[in-house]
């Protein structure tokens, strides 16, 4: 027993090692095991220190005094470590709070957050829901707890906390950094409105942020400059984009419900990608972009178009793929110079909506729909060069296909093709064709090769493809 408890350091070492085991059990997993090993190591270190002191110090009085001193230092260290471990922010919301709130960090001249008392920092969310502070995010504890002003019960499952929510001011190198909170309420743009207003004031020289952009969202390439803001949960943009001179804006996978007004001010814009945003109503103000050549509303919620698109003279590519469309938006036909149309990933079963109004099309994407046949109306697409109609339910290639005199590429694989009209021989410009051969005999394939001697035909077996 004396070997275990013969001195203050030995006693503390033993207790430290014993403490490690319930911690490993409580904090099960890799983190608990590593912490347990660390604490056991500290306990063993205390035994080693005791042995060194015992070896070097022969005077019993000095030995006892040093033991007590080292024990006190160790206990103070443990207390400090525990306090740091328990250090956290308590975010106190107003009573019955629902919706959005935020703490915006690092804005020069604003009040600092309250000081930490022991291991707890209380941050009271005001009635206006937003705190703007000069305190930096890295200056406060990273752990957070929540409470309400009236001490009512907190349901953590209804609180969505997004630390590090940021908005780049784009035309300056400043960045607005925040903690965003949502409690059991609909998302809105209130916090982002405050953040973009701060950006405007920074651009005007009225405010200063301690944070700078880590990656400039305006990216140069061999065609000029483009704006890239993907997957940032944005619903608003800061002002001043008109002066950027970008030729393309990529705003994919955000929370925009319309085209931001700042984008519509960019006179140089030629390409706009608004894919994967919760846009329900087609933005008729798209016509303000006079130089627009391509636009993508893929994977949005647009089901119909209720405005005239005939003034979009420069628009050549229209992408409305992956929207679950059953009915074709007829207004697309009013785009006067459309040469590429992306309708893939919808739910079309019939494509008889094709007509002479689309006769300028050179590229048509219809893959991954529910199309059952190629209709006679396909003949109106006399300028079509690429037809991608794979992954559908088409079982034959009819004679109408021969009217596509300009066709150079045909992707019709992943369809149960059983019949190919001999008239396909009239596709003199066809260079590439990809088709499944599950339902074609060897003779069928040889005949097809003879009908299209100048075409590279890639046969594939669907069963093999899905392995």
Short mmCIF file of C-alpha atoms in Angstrom, two decimals, residues 147-454:
data_model
loop_
_atom_site.label_atom_id
_atom_site.label_comp_id
_atom_site.label_asym_id
_atom_site.label_seq_id
_atom_site.Cartn_x
_atom_site.Cartn_y
_atom_site.Cartn_z
CA UNK A 147 -31.57 28.88 -22.90
CA UNK A 148 -34.55 31.21 -22.96
CA UNK A 149 -34.95 34.41 -20.98
CA UNK A 150 -37.91 32.96 -19.07
CA UNK A 151 -35.95 29.73 -18.33
CA UNK A 152 -38.46 27.64 -20.28
CA UNK A 153 -37.39 24.20 -21.46
CA UNK A 154 -35.04 24.10 -24.46
CA UNK A 155 -35.69 21.55 -27.21
CA UNK A 156 -32.27 21.24 -28.83
CA UNK A 157 -33.71 19.26 -31.74
CA UNK A 158 -35.51 22.41 -32.92
CA UNK A 159 -32.39 24.60 -32.85
CA UNK A 160 -30.28 24.79 -36.00
CA UNK A 161 -26.91 26.38 -35.25
CA UNK A 162 -24.63 27.24 -38.16
CA UNK A 163 -21.26 28.50 -36.93
CA UNK A 164 -19.07 30.16 -39.49
CA UNK A 165 -21.88 31.36 -41.77
CA UNK A 166 -20.17 33.86 -44.05
CA UNK A 167 -20.83 36.34 -46.81
CA UNK A 168 -18.05 37.69 -49.01
CA UNK A 169 -18.41 41.34 -49.90
CA UNK A 170 -17.15 40.35 -53.38
CA UNK A 171 -15.94 43.67 -54.78
CA UNK A 172 -13.90 44.32 -51.64
CA UNK A 173 -11.72 41.72 -49.93
CA UNK A 174 -13.82 41.87 -46.75
CA UNK A 175 -15.82 39.01 -45.31
CA UNK A 176 -18.76 39.10 -42.87
CA UNK A 177 -18.65 36.20 -40.43
CA UNK A 178 -21.46 35.08 -38.15
CA UNK A 179 -23.14 32.42 -36.10
CA UNK A 180 -26.60 31.82 -37.49
CA UNK A 181 -29.39 30.34 -35.36
CA UNK A 182 -32.81 29.10 -36.44
CA UNK A 183 -35.40 27.93 -33.95
CA UNK A 184 -38.52 26.10 -35.08
CA UNK A 185 -39.33 28.65 -37.74
CA UNK A 186 -39.24 29.26 -41.46
CA UNK A 187 -36.03 30.43 -43.03
CA UNK A 188 -35.95 34.07 -44.05
CA UNK A 189 -33.38 36.56 -45.25
CA UNK A 190 -33.39 38.90 -42.26
CA UNK A 191 -29.87 38.04 -41.07
CA UNK A 192 -28.45 37.98 -44.60
CA UNK A 193 -30.02 41.40 -45.19
CA UNK A 194 -28.10 42.79 -42.21
CA UNK A 195 -24.89 41.14 -43.42
CA UNK A 196 -25.20 42.42 -46.99
CA UNK A 197 -26.00 45.92 -45.67
CA UNK A 198 -22.75 45.75 -43.70
CA UNK A 199 -20.95 44.82 -46.93
CA UNK A 200 -22.43 47.88 -48.62
CA UNK A 201 -21.22 50.10 -45.77
CA UNK A 202 -17.77 48.49 -45.93
CA UNK A 203 -17.59 49.20 -49.66
CA UNK A 204 -18.60 52.81 -48.96
CA UNK A 205 -15.88 53.07 -46.29
CA UNK A 206 -18.36 53.45 -43.43
CA UNK A 207 -17.60 50.13 -41.68
CA UNK A 208 -14.62 47.81 -41.34
CA UNK A 209 -14.50 44.03 -40.91
CA UNK A 210 -11.56 42.30 -39.27
CA UNK A 211 -12.06 39.36 -41.65
CA UNK A 212 -10.88 39.15 -45.25
CA UNK A 213 -12.04 36.76 -47.96
CA UNK A 214 -10.14 33.49 -48.04
CA UNK A 215 -10.97 32.82 -51.69
CA UNK A 216 -12.01 35.61 -53.99
CA UNK A 217 -15.37 34.59 -55.54
CA UNK A 218 -14.42 36.49 -58.70
CA UNK A 219 -12.25 34.06 -60.63
CA UNK A 220 -10.23 34.82 -63.78
CA UNK A 221 -10.03 32.39 -66.68
CA UNK A 222 -9.06 32.54 -70.36
CA UNK A 223 -12.40 34.19 -71.25
CA UNK A 224 -12.39 36.89 -68.59
CA UNK A 225 -13.77 36.84 -65.04
CA UNK A 226 -16.63 34.88 -63.56
CA UNK A 227 -18.46 34.92 -60.23
CA UNK A 228 -18.54 31.62 -58.34
CA UNK A 229 -20.78 31.37 -55.26
CA UNK A 230 -21.85 27.73 -54.94
CA UNK A 231 -23.29 25.90 -51.92
CA UNK A 232 -23.20 28.86 -49.51
CA UNK A 233 -26.85 28.93 -48.40
CA UNK A 234 -27.16 32.45 -49.81
CA UNK A 235 -30.50 34.14 -50.41
CA UNK A 236 -29.16 37.68 -50.95
CA UNK A 237 -26.07 39.27 -52.48
CA UNK A 238 -24.20 42.46 -51.59
CA UNK A 239 -24.41 45.51 -53.84
CA UNK A 240 -21.83 46.68 -56.34
CA UNK A 241 -21.66 43.71 -58.71
CA UNK A 242 -22.33 45.89 -61.74
CA UNK A 243 -18.72 47.05 -61.73
CA UNK A 244 -17.24 43.53 -61.67
CA UNK A 245 -17.52 43.01 -65.43
CA UNK A 246 -17.96 39.24 -65.06
CA UNK A 247 -19.18 37.26 -68.06
CA UNK A 248 -20.60 34.37 -66.01
CA UNK A 249 -22.30 33.93 -62.63
CA UNK A 250 -22.52 30.51 -60.96
CA UNK A 251 -24.98 30.59 -58.05
CA UNK A 252 -25.68 26.86 -57.83
CA UNK A 253 -27.06 25.22 -54.68
CA UNK A 254 -28.07 28.23 -52.62
CA UNK A 255 -31.35 29.54 -51.19
CA UNK A 256 -32.28 32.07 -53.87
CA UNK A 257 -35.99 32.25 -54.71
CA UNK A 258 -35.39 34.69 -57.57
CA UNK A 259 -32.54 36.16 -59.58
CA UNK A 260 -30.79 38.64 -57.25
CA UNK A 261 -31.23 42.22 -58.43
CA UNK A 262 -27.45 42.68 -58.24
CA UNK A 263 -27.04 40.01 -60.93
CA UNK A 264 -29.51 41.76 -63.22
CA UNK A 265 -27.33 44.88 -63.06
CA UNK A 266 -24.31 43.13 -64.61
CA UNK A 267 -24.46 44.33 -68.21
CA UNK A 268 -21.55 42.10 -69.27
CA UNK A 269 -23.22 38.87 -68.10
CA UNK A 270 -23.48 36.15 -70.76
CA UNK A 271 -23.98 32.98 -68.72
CA UNK A 272 -26.14 32.54 -65.62
CA UNK A 273 -26.40 29.31 -63.61
CA UNK A 274 -29.16 29.33 -61.00
CA UNK A 275 -29.38 25.53 -60.67
CA UNK A 276 -30.44 23.86 -57.42
CA UNK A 277 -32.15 26.89 -55.91
CA UNK A 278 -35.74 26.93 -54.54
CA UNK A 279 -37.09 29.09 -57.38
CA UNK A 280 -40.81 28.42 -57.99
CA UNK A 281 -41.85 31.27 -60.29
CA UNK A 282 -39.96 31.77 -63.51
CA UNK A 283 -38.15 35.13 -63.29
CA UNK A 284 -39.53 37.19 -66.17
CA UNK A 285 -37.00 39.94 -65.40
CA UNK A 286 -34.43 37.66 -67.03
CA UNK A 287 -34.98 39.84 -70.10
CA UNK A 288 -32.99 42.62 -68.43
CA UNK A 289 -29.81 40.66 -69.23
CA UNK A 290 -29.44 41.77 -72.83
CA UNK A 291 -26.23 39.83 -73.54
CA UNK A 292 -27.31 36.54 -71.98
CA UNK A 293 -26.27 33.51 -74.03
CA UNK A 294 -27.05 30.67 -71.64
CA UNK A 295 -29.15 30.19 -68.53
CA UNK A 296 -29.71 27.22 -66.24
CA UNK A 297 -32.68 26.72 -63.95
CA UNK A 298 -31.91 23.03 -63.47
CA UNK A 299 -33.16 21.35 -60.28
CA UNK A 300 -35.35 24.27 -59.26
CA UNK A 301 -39.11 24.22 -58.63
CA UNK A 302 -40.15 25.87 -61.89
CA UNK A 303 -43.06 24.06 -63.54
CA UNK A 304 -44.29 26.68 -66.00
CA UNK A 305 -43.25 29.90 -67.72
CA UNK A 306 -45.79 32.71 -67.93
CA UNK A 307 -43.88 35.41 -69.75
CA UNK A 308 -42.77 36.22 -73.27
CA UNK A 309 -39.12 35.34 -73.92
CA UNK A 310 -39.00 36.67 -77.47
CA UNK A 311 -36.78 39.63 -76.53
CA UNK A 312 -33.95 37.31 -75.44
CA UNK A 313 -32.26 37.65 -78.81
CA UNK A 314 -28.82 36.55 -77.61
CA UNK A 315 -29.98 33.49 -75.64
CA UNK A 316 -28.71 30.27 -77.21
CA UNK A 317 -28.81 27.68 -74.41
CA UNK A 318 -31.77 27.11 -72.09
CA UNK A 319 -31.45 24.52 -69.31
CA UNK A 320 -34.55 23.51 -67.39
CA UNK A 321 -33.49 19.96 -66.59
CA UNK A 322 -34.25 17.96 -63.42
CA UNK A 323 -37.44 19.86 -62.59
CA UNK A 324 -39.91 16.99 -62.73
CA UNK A 325 -41.67 18.53 -65.72
CA UNK A 326 -44.54 16.61 -67.27
CA UNK A 327 -45.71 19.39 -69.58
CA UNK A 328 -43.33 21.34 -71.80
CA UNK A 329 -43.27 25.12 -71.09
CA UNK A 330 -44.36 26.41 -74.50
CA UNK A 331 -42.90 29.89 -73.92
CA UNK A 332 -39.43 28.44 -74.44
CA UNK A 333 -40.30 28.29 -78.13
CA UNK A 334 -40.46 32.09 -78.22
CA UNK A 335 -36.69 32.36 -77.66
CA UNK A 336 -35.71 33.43 -81.19
CA UNK A 337 -32.19 32.03 -81.51
CA UNK A 338 -32.19 28.98 -79.28
CA UNK A 339 -29.68 26.35 -80.40
CA UNK A 340 -29.31 24.17 -77.27
CA UNK A 341 -32.14 22.94 -75.05
CA UNK A 342 -31.65 20.80 -71.94
CA UNK A 343 -34.78 18.93 -70.87
CA UNK A 344 -33.07 15.92 -69.30
CA UNK A 345 -34.05 14.50 -65.94
CA UNK A 346 -37.73 15.42 -66.17
CA UNK A 347 -40.83 13.23 -66.45
CA UNK A 348 -41.82 13.63 -70.10
CA UNK A 349 -43.54 10.61 -71.62
CA UNK A 350 -44.31 12.28 -74.94
CA UNK A 351 -42.23 14.78 -76.93
CA UNK A 352 -44.72 15.67 -79.63
CA UNK A 353 -44.36 19.29 -78.45
CA UNK A 354 -41.42 19.53 -80.87
CA UNK A 355 -42.30 21.78 -83.82
CA UNK A 356 -40.93 24.28 -86.35
CA UNK A 357 -40.47 26.93 -83.68
CA UNK A 358 -37.53 24.87 -82.43
CA UNK A 359 -35.99 24.34 -85.85
CA UNK A 360 -32.81 26.25 -84.95
CA UNK A 361 -31.90 23.70 -82.29
CA UNK A 362 -28.51 22.07 -82.75
CA UNK A 363 -28.33 20.23 -79.42
CA UNK A 364 -31.23 18.60 -77.59
CA UNK A 365 -30.90 16.79 -74.26
CA UNK A 366 -33.86 14.52 -73.50
CA UNK A 367 -32.13 11.78 -71.54
CA UNK A 368 -33.44 10.37 -68.24
CA UNK A 369 -37.13 10.97 -68.90
CA UNK A 370 -40.01 8.51 -69.42
CA UNK A 371 -40.24 8.92 -73.20
CA UNK A 372 -41.88 5.96 -74.92
CA UNK A 373 -41.43 6.81 -78.59
CA UNK A 374 -39.76 9.15 -81.05
CA UNK A 375 -42.65 11.08 -82.67
CA UNK A 376 -43.03 12.27 -86.24
CA UNK A 377 -42.54 15.86 -85.01
CA UNK A 378 -38.82 15.12 -84.65
CA UNK A 379 -38.53 15.89 -88.37
CA UNK A 380 -38.89 19.62 -87.69
CA UNK A 381 -35.46 19.72 -86.05
CA UNK A 382 -33.62 19.87 -89.35
CA UNK A 383 -30.57 21.62 -87.88
CA UNK A 384 -30.10 19.22 -84.97
CA UNK A 385 -26.52 17.97 -84.60
CA UNK A 386 -26.65 16.24 -81.20
CA UNK A 387 -29.55 14.23 -79.81
CA UNK A 388 -29.08 12.72 -76.36
CA UNK A 389 -32.16 10.65 -75.63
CA UNK A 390 -30.71 7.75 -73.62
CA UNK A 391 -32.25 6.34 -70.42
CA UNK A 392 -35.86 6.32 -71.60
CA UNK A 393 -38.41 3.68 -72.66
CA UNK A 394 -38.06 3.88 -76.44
CA UNK A 395 -38.25 0.52 -78.22
CA UNK A 396 -37.75 1.58 -81.85
CA UNK A 397 -36.00 4.10 -84.06
CA UNK A 398 -38.63 5.13 -86.64
CA UNK A 399 -38.20 6.38 -90.20
CA UNK A 400 -38.73 10.01 -89.07
CA UNK A 401 -35.20 10.00 -87.70
CA UNK A 402 -33.97 10.18 -91.30
CA UNK A 403 -35.18 13.80 -91.50
CA UNK A 404 -32.41 14.89 -89.13
CA UNK A 405 -30.02 15.54 -92.01
CA UNK A 406 -27.56 17.49 -89.83
CA UNK A 407 -27.34 14.92 -87.03
CA UNK A 408 -23.77 14.06 -86.04
CA UNK A 409 -24.22 12.42 -82.63
CA UNK A 410 -26.97 10.11 -81.38
CA UNK A 411 -26.96 8.77 -77.82
CA UNK A 412 -29.89 6.37 -77.53
CA UNK A 413 -28.49 3.70 -75.18
CA UNK A 414 -30.35 2.51 -72.09
CA UNK A 415 -33.50 2.11 -74.19
CA UNK A 416 -35.01 -1.30 -75.06
CA UNK A 417 -34.47 -0.82 -78.82
CA UNK A 418 -35.89 -3.73 -80.81
CA UNK A 419 -36.34 -2.14 -84.24
CA UNK A 420 -34.28 0.30 -86.30
CA UNK A 421 -35.77 1.68 -89.50
CA UNK A 422 -33.57 1.21 -92.59
CA UNK A 423 -34.19 4.90 -93.30
CA UNK A 424 -31.50 5.65 -90.74
CA UNK A 425 -29.13 5.28 -93.67
CA UNK A 426 -30.02 8.84 -94.69
CA UNK A 427 -28.16 10.23 -91.69
CA UNK A 428 -25.09 10.87 -93.83
CA UNK A 429 -23.44 13.18 -91.28
CA UNK A 430 -23.83 10.86 -88.30
CA UNK A 431 -20.39 10.26 -86.78
CA UNK A 432 -21.17 8.79 -83.35
CA UNK A 433 -23.91 6.49 -82.16
CA UNK A 434 -24.28 4.65 -78.87
CA UNK A 435 -26.99 2.03 -78.50
CA UNK A 436 -27.89 -1.01 -76.38
CA UNK A 437 -27.80 -4.38 -78.11
CA UNK A 438 -29.82 -6.38 -75.56
CA UNK A 439 -32.67 -6.83 -78.05
CA UNK A 440 -30.63 -6.74 -81.26
CA UNK A 441 -29.34 -9.82 -83.03
CA UNK A 442 -25.88 -10.07 -84.52
CA UNK A 443 -27.50 -9.67 -87.92
CA UNK A 444 -29.26 -6.48 -86.77
CA UNK A 445 -25.94 -5.01 -85.70
CA UNK A 446 -24.23 -5.91 -88.95
CA UNK A 447 -27.05 -4.34 -90.97
CA UNK A 448 -26.80 -1.16 -88.90
CA UNK A 449 -23.08 -0.96 -89.57
CA UNK A 450 -23.74 -1.33 -93.30
CA UNK A 451 -26.41 1.37 -93.21
CA UNK A 452 -24.04 3.77 -91.41
CA UNK A 453 -20.59 2.98 -92.81
CA UNK A 454 -19.06 6.30 -91.72
#
